[in-house]
């Protein structure tokens, strides 16, 4: 097959590639990006790659492979690390995810209209979303892969048995990358098939049944894996919605400049621009994607906050809805105006990427400082992270929740906030460490200095957080060797007397934890 290319027809594709490279560039400007989950993921990959072979760490951690639908980075990053090193492997993995979020909608647009368009270029800003900045590695990667699969599904007009088998294998791969991404892809494919069938033939029951059977056949292996192979304790099946409390979070998750720095004006301007173009008939939405857009919008608004033991479900779909909304749009602009709009979009993308790199460099310097102080952490230490809320104030503390995970790599330490939830992660803990570690996503945040005295005294009724979030930290002084207290640049608060200062940094302090006589022999 001969592939032809011309600037006149394909310049929008070049602009998309440029935007993708710009958005991925900050990943290559720092050693540690400012993502709350990054340190725990890094430690996970290190343990998978070589850490468990260490005789000391083998007493704490074990690798337990299972059919868990949350394995994208756990499978790919350690394999890449054998070739290029761990940090570079993570950069490649995240770069690939960003590229899929940017180029995938362009491919969806091309599959719908048979040509490249400028509208997906306006949607690239949604690639910098809350899922990316939290460090939800597996979902972000799997959702990007799902967009690519969806584009191929649209472009593949004839679903032969061989092609359906290929789609089934690919969808199953998406499922094992992340279950929510596979569920989102199912919503997209099913909604597209219904709308496209109605557009072409009306409500023909036989044709609709044929399409439904194709979708069912493609998802059959994933369904079998979900109902028969998924670990029995692979997630709490209860749902927590909290719609009123999370509605602002859903909007803020659309676009972020950096972690916890949402863009309020930009998404409003983008949606307003598209709405205005639709009103004056300078844009259209492809009729086959009306169903996809509608269902993603509804689920984005009403999705639960937590499901299957996973937190942040409400943050997953808003940016996916937005990016596919622009993929479905075709802007009818003269060439000169299209060039100006594309140039402005690329300039803003470059500014966003440069600003992000600046923020990440500051955080990277903090990580470098902390890891340089690792010598003050005894080998095999049980290390507890604590937040000095009074010193931190209104600033975000989430990027520091998992910082102690660097000590797993550097000092063979144990930290209770490592990703070791049974049935959800492949790194598991041996006893007695399992009983002093977070067991659920709800327990995945550190205590505050104000709560240490009650925890040390075993007073479960002093604070509802102690009862619901920190039950494993009761009498912590009997189980932990050191505390990493994060205060940023604020004035350090007074700590309980069982904490003795070992080293003070610009944003943290390390304390020895002295057990009291009631602890007995550990």
Coordinates of C-alpha atoms in Angstrom, one line a residue:
X1 CA 0.0 0.0 0.0
X2 CA 1.4 3.4 -1.0
X3 CA 1.3 6.0 1.7
X4 CA 1.0 9.6 0.4
X5 CA 1.8 12.7 2.4
X6 CA 1.3 16.4 1.8
X7 CA 1.6 19.4 4.0
X8 CA -1.8 20.7 2.9
X9 CA -3.6 17.6 4.1
X10 CA -1.5 16.4 7.0
X11 CA -0.1 19.5 8.7
X12 CA -2.5 19.0 11.6
X13 CA -0.9 15.6 12.3
X14 CA 2.5 17.3 12.4
X15 CA 1.1 19.9 14.9
X16 CA -0.3 17.0 17.0
X17 CA 3.1 15.3 17.1
X18 CA 4.8 18.5 18.1
X19 CA 2.3 19.0 20.9
X20 CA 2.8 15.5 22.1
X21 CA 6.6 15.9 22.2
X22 CA 6.3 19.3 24.0
X23 CA 4.0 17.8 26.7
X24 CA 6.3 14.9 27.3
X25 CA 9.4 17.0 27.4
X26 CA 9.2 17.8 31.2
X27 CA 9.5 14.1 32.0
X28 CA 13.0 14.3 30.5
X29 CA 14.0 17.4 32.4
X30 CA 14.0 16.0 35.9
X31 CA 15.0 12.9 37.7
X32 CA 11.8 12.8 39.9
X33 CA 8.6 14.4 38.6
X34 CA 6.2 15.9 41.2
X35 CA 3.6 13.1 41.3
X36 CA 2.4 11.9 44.7
X37 CA 2.4 8.2 43.7
X38 CA 5.7 8.3 41.9
X39 CA 8.0 7.2 44.8
X40 CA 5.8 4.2 45.7
X41 CA 5.7 3.2 42.0
X42 CA 9.5 3.6 41.8
X43 CA 10.0 1.4 44.8
X44 CA 7.6 -1.2 43.4
X45 CA 9.5 -1.5 40.1
X46 CA 12.8 -1.7 42.0
X47 CA 11.5 -4.5 44.2
X48 CA 10.2 -6.4 41.1
X49 CA 13.4 -5.9 39.3
X50 CA 15.9 -6.9 41.9
X51 CA 15.0 -5.9 45.4
X52 CA 13.3 -9.1 46.6
X53 CA 16.5 -11.0 45.9
X54 CA 18.1 -9.0 48.7
X55 CA 18.0 -11.3 51.9
X56 CA 17.0 -8.4 54.1
X57 CA 14.2 -7.1 52.0
X58 CA 13.0 -10.7 51.3
X59 CA 12.0 -10.8 55.0
X60 CA 9.7 -7.8 54.5
X61 CA 8.4 -8.0 50.9
X62 CA 7.4 -10.7 48.5
X63 CA 6.3 -10.6 44.8
X64 CA 3.0 -12.3 44.4
X65 CA 1.9 -12.4 40.7
X66 CA -1.8 -12.8 40.1
X67 CA -4.5 -11.9 37.5
X68 CA -4.8 -8.4 38.9
X69 CA -6.4 -5.8 36.4
X70 CA -3.9 -3.2 37.4
X71 CA -0.5 -4.3 35.9
X72 CA 0.5 -1.9 33.1
X73 CA 3.6 -0.4 34.7
X74 CA 4.4 -3.4 36.8
X75 CA 4.8 -5.5 33.6
X76 CA 6.4 -3.0 31.3
X77 CA 8.7 -0.8 33.4
X78 CA 10.8 -3.6 35.0
X79 CA 11.3 -5.1 31.5
X80 CA 12.4 -1.8 30.0
X81 CA 14.6 -1.1 33.0
X82 CA 16.8 -4.1 32.1
X83 CA 17.7 -2.3 28.9
X84 CA 17.8 1.4 29.9
X85 CA 17.7 1.7 33.6
X86 CA 14.8 2.2 36.0
X87 CA 14.4 6.0 35.8
X88 CA 14.7 6.1 32.0
X89 CA 12.2 3.2 31.8
X90 CA 9.6 5.2 33.7
X91 CA 10.2 8.2 31.5
X92 CA 9.7 6.0 28.4
X93 CA 6.5 4.5 29.9
X94 CA 5.0 7.9 30.8
X95 CA 6.1 9.4 27.5
X96 CA 4.3 6.7 25.7
X97 CA 1.2 7.4 27.8
X98 CA 1.3 11.1 27.0
X99 CA 1.8 10.4 23.3
X100 CA -1.3 8.1 23.3
X101 CA -3.4 10.7 25.0
X102 CA -2.4 13.3 22.4
X103 CA -2.2 11.3 19.2
X104 CA -5.1 8.9 20.0
X105 CA -7.8 11.6 19.7
X106 CA -6.2 12.7 16.4
X107 CA -6.5 9.1 15.2
X108 CA -10.1 8.9 16.3
X109 CA -10.8 12.1 14.3
X110 CA -9.1 10.7 11.3
X111 CA -11.0 7.5 11.5
X112 CA -14.3 9.4 11.7
X113 CA -13.7 12.0 9.0
X114 CA -11.0 10.4 6.8
X115 CA -8.6 13.3 7.3
X116 CA -6.6 15.1 10.0
X117 CA -8.3 18.0 11.7
X118 CA -7.4 20.9 14.0
X119 CA -10.0 20.2 16.7
X120 CA -8.0 17.4 18.4
X121 CA -5.1 19.9 18.7
X122 CA -7.3 22.0 21.0
X123 CA -8.0 18.9 23.1
X124 CA -4.4 18.1 23.8
X125 CA -4.5 20.3 26.9
X126 CA -6.6 17.7 28.6
X127 CA -3.7 15.3 28.5
X128 CA -2.3 17.3 31.5
X129 CA -5.0 16.1 33.8
X130 CA -5.4 14.9 37.5
X131 CA -4.7 11.3 36.6
X132 CA -1.3 12.3 35.1
X133 CA -0.3 14.5 38.0
X134 CA -1.4 12.2 40.7
X135 CA 0.8 9.5 39.1
X136 CA -2.0 7.1 38.4
X137 CA 0.4 5.2 36.1
X138 CA -1.6 2.2 35.2
X139 CA -4.9 4.0 34.5
X140 CA -3.3 6.9 32.6
X141 CA -1.4 4.5 30.3
X142 CA -4.4 2.1 29.9
X143 CA -6.8 4.9 29.1
X144 CA -4.4 6.3 26.4
X145 CA -4.1 2.8 25.0
X146 CA -7.9 2.5 25.1
X147 CA -8.2 5.7 22.9
X148 CA -5.9 4.1 20.4
X149 CA -7.9 0.9 20.3
X150 CA -11.1 2.9 19.9
X151 CA -9.7 4.7 16.9
X152 CA -8.7 1.4 15.3
X153 CA -12.2 0.0 16.1
X154 CA -13.8 3.0 14.3
X155 CA -11.5 2.7 11.3
X156 CA -12.0 -1.0 11.0
X157 CA -15.3 -1.1 9.1
X158 CA -15.4 -4.8 8.5
X159 CA -15.1 -6.9 11.6
X160 CA -13.9 -10.3 10.3
X161 CA -13.4 -13.2 12.8
X162 CA -9.7 -12.7 12.6
X163 CA -9.9 -9.0 13.4
X164 CA -12.3 -9.7 16.2
X165 CA -9.8 -12.1 17.7
X166 CA -7.1 -9.4 17.5
X167 CA -9.5 -6.9 19.2
X168 CA -10.3 -9.4 21.9
X169 CA -6.6 -9.9 22.6
X170 CA -6.0 -6.1 22.7
X171 CA -9.0 -5.4 24.9
X172 CA -7.8 -8.1 27.3
X173 CA -4.4 -6.4 27.4
X174 CA -6.2 -3.1 28.2
X175 CA -8.1 -4.9 31.0
X176 CA -4.9 -6.2 32.6
X177 CA -3.4 -2.7 32.3
X178 CA -6.3 -1.3 34.3
X179 CA -9.9 -2.4 34.8
X180 CA -11.4 1.1 34.7
X181 CA -9.8 1.8 31.4
X182 CA -11.3 -1.4 30.0
X183 CA -14.7 -0.4 31.3
X184 CA -14.4 3.0 29.8
X185 CA -13.4 1.5 26.4
X186 CA -16.5 -0.8 26.6
X187 CA -18.7 2.3 27.1
X188 CA -17.1 4.0 24.2
X189 CA -17.3 1.0 21.8
X190 CA -20.9 0.1 22.7
X191 CA -22.1 3.7 22.5
X192 CA -20.4 4.2 19.2
X193 CA -21.9 1.0 17.7
X194 CA -25.4 2.0 18.8
X195 CA -25.1 5.5 17.3
X196 CA -23.3 4.4 14.2
X197 CA -25.9 1.7 13.5
X198 CA -28.7 4.2 13.9
X199 CA -27.0 6.7 11.6
X200 CA -26.6 4.1 8.9
X201 CA -29.7 1.9 9.0
X202 CA -32.0 3.3 11.6
X203 CA -33.3 1.0 14.4
X204 CA -32.7 -2.4 12.6
X205 CA -32.9 -5.0 15.4
X206 CA -31.0 -7.7 13.5
X207 CA -28.1 -5.4 12.6
X208 CA -28.0 -4.0 16.1
X209 CA -27.9 -7.6 17.5
X210 CA -25.0 -8.4 15.2
X211 CA -23.0 -5.4 16.4
X212 CA -23.8 -6.3 20.0
X213 CA -22.5 -9.8 19.5
X214 CA -19.3 -8.5 18.0
X215 CA -18.7 -6.3 21.1
X216 CA -19.6 -9.2 23.4
X217 CA -17.2 -11.5 21.6
X218 CA -14.4 -9.0 21.9
X219 CA -15.0 -8.5 25.7
X220 CA -15.6 -12.2 26.5
X221 CA -12.0 -13.0 27.5
X222 CA -11.8 -9.9 29.7
X223 CA -15.1 -10.7 31.3
X224 CA -13.9 -14.3 32.1
X225 CA -10.7 -12.8 33.6
X226 CA -12.8 -10.4 35.7
X227 CA -15.3 -12.9 37.1
X228 CA -13.2 -16.0 37.3
X229 CA -9.5 -15.1 37.6
X230 CA -9.5 -11.8 39.5
X231 CA -8.3 -12.4 43.1
X232 CA -11.2 -12.8 45.5
X233 CA -10.0 -9.9 47.6
X234 CA -9.1 -7.9 44.6
X235 CA -11.2 -4.9 45.6
X236 CA -13.9 -3.8 47.9
X237 CA -17.1 -3.9 45.8
X238 CA -18.8 -1.1 47.7
X239 CA -19.3 2.3 46.1
X240 CA -18.9 5.7 47.7
X241 CA -20.3 8.6 45.6
X242 CA -20.0 11.9 47.6
X243 CA -21.3 13.8 44.6
X244 CA -21.7 17.1 46.2
X245 CA -18.3 17.1 47.8
X246 CA -16.5 15.9 44.6
X247 CA -18.2 18.0 41.9
X248 CA -15.6 20.7 42.0
X249 CA -12.8 18.1 42.0
X250 CA -14.3 16.6 38.8
X251 CA -14.0 20.0 37.0
X252 CA -10.6 20.7 38.4
X253 CA -9.4 17.3 37.2
X254 CA -9.9 18.3 33.5
X255 CA -6.7 20.3 33.1
X256 CA -3.9 21.0 35.6
X257 CA -0.8 23.1 35.2
X258 CA 1.0 20.9 37.8
X259 CA -0.2 18.9 40.8
X260 CA -3.1 20.6 42.6
X261 CA -2.8 23.6 40.3
X262 CA -6.0 23.3 38.2
X263 CA -6.7 25.4 35.2
X264 CA -10.1 27.0 35.6
X265 CA -10.2 29.5 32.7
X266 CA -8.6 27.3 30.0
X267 CA -11.3 24.5 29.9
X268 CA -14.1 27.1 30.0
X269 CA -12.5 28.9 27.1
X270 CA -12.1 25.7 25.1
X271 CA -15.6 24.5 25.7
X272 CA -17.0 28.0 25.0
X273 CA -15.0 28.2 21.7
X274 CA -16.4 24.8 20.6
X275 CA -19.9 25.8 21.6
X276 CA -19.7 29.1 19.7
X277 CA -18.4 27.3 16.6
X278 CA -21.3 24.8 16.8
X279 CA -23.8 27.6 17.2
X280 CA -22.6 29.5 14.1
X281 CA -22.3 26.3 12.2
X282 CA -18.5 26.5 11.8
X283 CA -18.2 23.2 13.6
X284 CA -20.0 19.9 13.8
X285 CA -19.8 16.8 16.0
X286 CA -19.7 13.5 14.2
X287 CA -23.2 11.8 14.7
X288 CA -21.6 8.4 15.4
X289 CA -19.9 9.9 18.5
X290 CA -22.9 11.6 20.1
X291 CA -23.6 8.5 22.2
X292 CA -20.0 8.3 23.3
X293 CA -19.9 11.9 24.3
X294 CA -23.3 11.7 26.1
X295 CA -22.5 8.6 28.1
X296 CA -19.0 9.8 29.1
X297 CA -20.4 13.1 30.3
X298 CA -23.1 11.4 32.4
X299 CA -20.6 9.0 34.0
X300 CA -18.1 11.8 34.5
X301 CA -20.7 13.7 36.6
X302 CA -22.1 10.7 38.5
X303 CA -19.2 8.3 38.9
X304 CA -18.4 7.2 42.4
X305 CA -15.5 8.6 44.3
X306 CA -14.3 5.1 45.2
X307 CA -15.0 1.7 43.8
X308 CA -13.4 -1.8 44.0
X309 CA -11.1 -0.5 46.7
X310 CA -9.8 2.2 44.4
X311 CA -9.9 5.9 45.2
X312 CA -10.2 8.8 42.8
X313 CA -12.7 7.1 40.4
X314 CA -14.4 10.4 40.0
X315 CA -11.2 11.9 38.5
X316 CA -10.9 9.2 35.8
X317 CA -13.4 10.2 33.1
X318 CA -13.8 14.0 32.9
X319 CA -10.6 14.5 30.9
X320 CA -11.4 11.5 28.7
X321 CA -14.8 13.0 27.9
X322 CA -13.3 16.3 27.1
X323 CA -10.5 15.0 24.9
X324 CA -13.0 12.8 22.9
X325 CA -15.4 15.7 22.6
X326 CA -12.7 17.6 20.6
X327 CA -11.8 14.4 18.7
X328 CA -15.4 14.2 17.5
X329 CA -15.5 17.8 16.4
X330 CA -14.6 19.2 13.0
X331 CA -13.9 22.9 12.8
X332 CA -14.6 24.5 9.4
X333 CA -12.0 27.3 9.3
X334 CA -10.1 28.9 6.4
X335 CA -6.5 27.8 6.2
X336 CA -5.0 31.1 7.5
X337 CA -7.2 31.1 10.6
X338 CA -6.5 27.4 11.2
X339 CA -2.8 28.1 11.1
X340 CA -3.1 31.0 13.6
X341 CA -5.2 28.9 15.9
X342 CA -2.7 26.0 15.7
X343 CA 0.2 28.3 16.3
X344 CA -1.5 29.8 19.4
X345 CA -2.3 26.3 20.7
X346 CA 1.3 25.1 20.3
X347 CA 2.6 28.2 22.0
X348 CA 0.4 27.7 25.0
X349 CA 1.4 24.0 25.1
X350 CA 5.0 25.0 25.1
X351 CA 4.4 27.5 27.9
X352 CA 2.5 24.9 30.0
X353 CA 5.4 22.4 29.5
X354 CA 8.0 24.9 30.4
X355 CA 6.1 26.0 33.5
X356 CA 5.7 22.4 34.6
X357 CA 9.4 21.7 34.2
X358 CA 10.2 24.7 36.4
X359 CA 7.8 23.4 39.2
X360 CA 9.2 19.9 38.9
X361 CA 12.8 21.0 39.2
X362 CA 12.0 22.6 42.6
X363 CA 10.5 19.3 43.8
X364 CA 13.4 17.3 42.2
X365 CA 15.8 19.3 44.3
X366 CA 13.9 18.5 47.5
X367 CA 14.0 14.8 46.6
X368 CA 17.7 15.0 46.0
X369 CA 18.2 16.7 49.4
X370 CA 16.1 14.0 51.2
X371 CA 18.0 11.1 49.5
X372 CA 21.3 12.7 50.4
X373 CA 20.2 12.5 54.0
X374 CA 19.5 8.8 53.8
X375 CA 22.7 8.0 55.8
X376 CA 20.8 9.2 58.9
X377 CA 18.2 6.4 58.3
X378 CA 19.4 3.0 59.8
X379 CA 19.4 0.1 57.4
X380 CA 16.2 -2.0 57.7
X381 CA 14.5 0.9 59.6
X382 CA 10.8 1.0 60.0
X383 CA 10.1 4.5 58.7
X384 CA 6.9 6.4 59.4
X385 CA 5.9 9.5 57.5
X386 CA 4.2 12.3 59.4
X387 CA 2.8 15.6 58.2
X388 CA 3.2 18.9 60.1
X389 CA -0.1 20.4 59.1
X390 CA 0.4 23.6 61.0
X391 CA 3.7 24.3 59.3
X392 CA 2.5 23.2 55.8
X393 CA -0.6 25.3 56.0
X394 CA -2.8 25.5 52.9
X395 CA -0.2 24.1 50.6
X396 CA -0.5 20.6 49.0
X397 CA 1.1 17.9 51.1
X398 CA 0.1 14.9 48.9
X399 CA 3.4 14.9 46.9
X400 CA 5.2 14.1 50.1
X401 CA 3.0 11.2 51.3
X402 CA 5.1 8.5 49.7
X403 CA 8.6 10.1 49.9
X404 CA 9.7 7.6 52.5
X405 CA 9.5 5.0 49.7
X406 CA 12.9 6.2 48.5
X407 CA 14.4 4.7 51.7
X408 CA 13.2 1.2 50.5
X409 CA 15.6 1.5 47.6
X410 CA 18.4 3.4 49.4
X411 CA 18.3 1.8 52.9
X412 CA 16.2 -1.4 52.7
X413 CA 13.6 0.3 54.8
X414 CA 10.0 -0.5 55.5
X415 CA 7.3 2.1 55.1
X416 CA 3.6 1.6 55.9
X417 CA 2.3 3.5 52.8
X418 CA 3.9 1.3 50.2
X419 CA 1.5 -0.1 47.6
X420 CA 0.9 -3.5 49.1
X421 CA -2.9 -3.9 49.3
X422 CA -3.7 -7.6 49.0
X423 CA -5.5 -8.4 45.8
X424 CA -4.7 -5.1 44.2
X425 CA -0.9 -5.0 44.1
X426 CA 1.7 -7.6 43.4
X427 CA 4.1 -6.5 46.1
X428 CA 3.0 -8.0 49.4
X429 CA 4.2 -7.8 53.0
X430 CA 5.2 -10.5 55.4
X431 CA 4.1 -10.5 59.0
X432 CA 4.6 -8.7 61.3
X433 CA 4.9 -5.8 58.8
X434 CA 1.4 -6.4 57.3
X435 CA -0.2 -5.5 60.6
X436 CA 1.5 -2.1 60.8
X437 CA 0.8 -1.1 57.2
X438 CA -2.1 0.6 55.4
X439 CA -4.5 -2.1 54.3
X440 CA -6.8 0.0 52.1
X441 CA -6.7 3.1 49.8
X442 CA -8.7 4.9 52.6
X443 CA -5.7 4.4 54.9
X444 CA -3.2 5.7 52.3
X445 CA -2.3 9.0 53.9
X446 CA 0.1 9.9 56.7
X447 CA -0.9 11.1 60.2
X448 CA -0.5 14.7 61.4
X449 CA 1.8 15.7 64.2
X450 CA -1.2 16.7 66.2
X451 CA -2.4 13.0 66.1
X452 CA 0.8 11.4 67.3
X453 CA 0.1 11.8 71.1
X454 CA -3.3 10.1 70.8
X455 CA -1.8 7.4 68.6
X456 CA 1.0 6.8 71.0
X457 CA -1.4 6.5 73.9
X458 CA -3.7 4.1 72.0
X459 CA -6.6 6.5 72.2
X460 CA -8.8 5.3 69.4
X461 CA -11.6 7.7 70.3
X462 CA -9.6 10.9 70.2
X463 CA -10.1 11.4 66.5
X464 CA -12.2 9.7 63.9
X465 CA -9.1 9.5 61.6
X466 CA -7.4 7.4 64.3
X467 CA -10.3 4.9 64.2
X468 CA -10.9 4.9 60.4
X469 CA -7.6 5.8 58.8
X470 CA -4.7 5.1 61.2
X471 CA -5.7 2.0 63.2
X472 CA -2.5 0.3 62.2
X473 CA -0.5 3.1 63.8
X474 CA -1.9 2.6 67.3
X475 CA 1.2 2.5 69.7
X476 CA 3.4 3.4 66.7
X477 CA 6.4 4.0 69.1
X478 CA 6.5 0.2 69.7
X479 CA 6.7 -0.6 66.0
X480 CA 8.6 2.1 64.2
X481 CA 12.3 3.2 64.4
X482 CA 12.2 6.7 62.8
X483 CA 9.7 9.4 61.7
X484 CA 10.1 11.5 58.6
X485 CA 8.2 14.7 59.4
X486 CA 7.3 17.0 56.5
X487 CA 7.0 20.6 57.3
X488 CA 8.0 22.3 54.0
X489 CA 9.5 25.7 54.9
X490 CA 7.1 26.4 57.8
X491 CA 8.0 26.6 61.4
X492 CA 8.2 23.1 62.9
X493 CA 5.5 22.2 65.4
X494 CA 6.2 20.6 68.7
X495 CA 6.4 16.8 68.6
X496 CA 5.8 14.2 71.3
X497 CA 8.7 13.5 73.6
X498 CA 9.4 10.0 72.2
X499 CA 10.7 11.7 69.0
X500 CA 14.3 12.8 69.1
X501 CA 15.6 15.0 66.3
X502 CA 18.4 13.4 64.2
X503 CA 18.6 15.6 61.1
X504 CA 16.8 18.7 60.0
X505 CA 16.4 19.6 56.3
X506 CA 14.9 22.5 54.4
X507 CA 11.5 20.9 54.2
X508 CA 11.7 17.8 56.4
X509 CA 13.1 16.5 59.7
X510 CA 14.2 13.0 60.7
X511 CA 13.5 11.8 64.2
X512 CA 14.4 8.7 66.1
X513 CA 11.3 7.1 67.8
X514 CA 12.1 5.9 71.3
X515 CA 9.8 3.1 72.5
X516 CA 8.4 3.4 76.0
X517 CA 8.7 0.8 78.7
X518 CA 5.2 -0.6 78.0
X519 CA 6.3 -1.6 74.5
X520 CA 8.3 -4.6 75.8
X521 CA 10.4 -6.7 73.5
X522 CA 9.7 -6.3 69.9

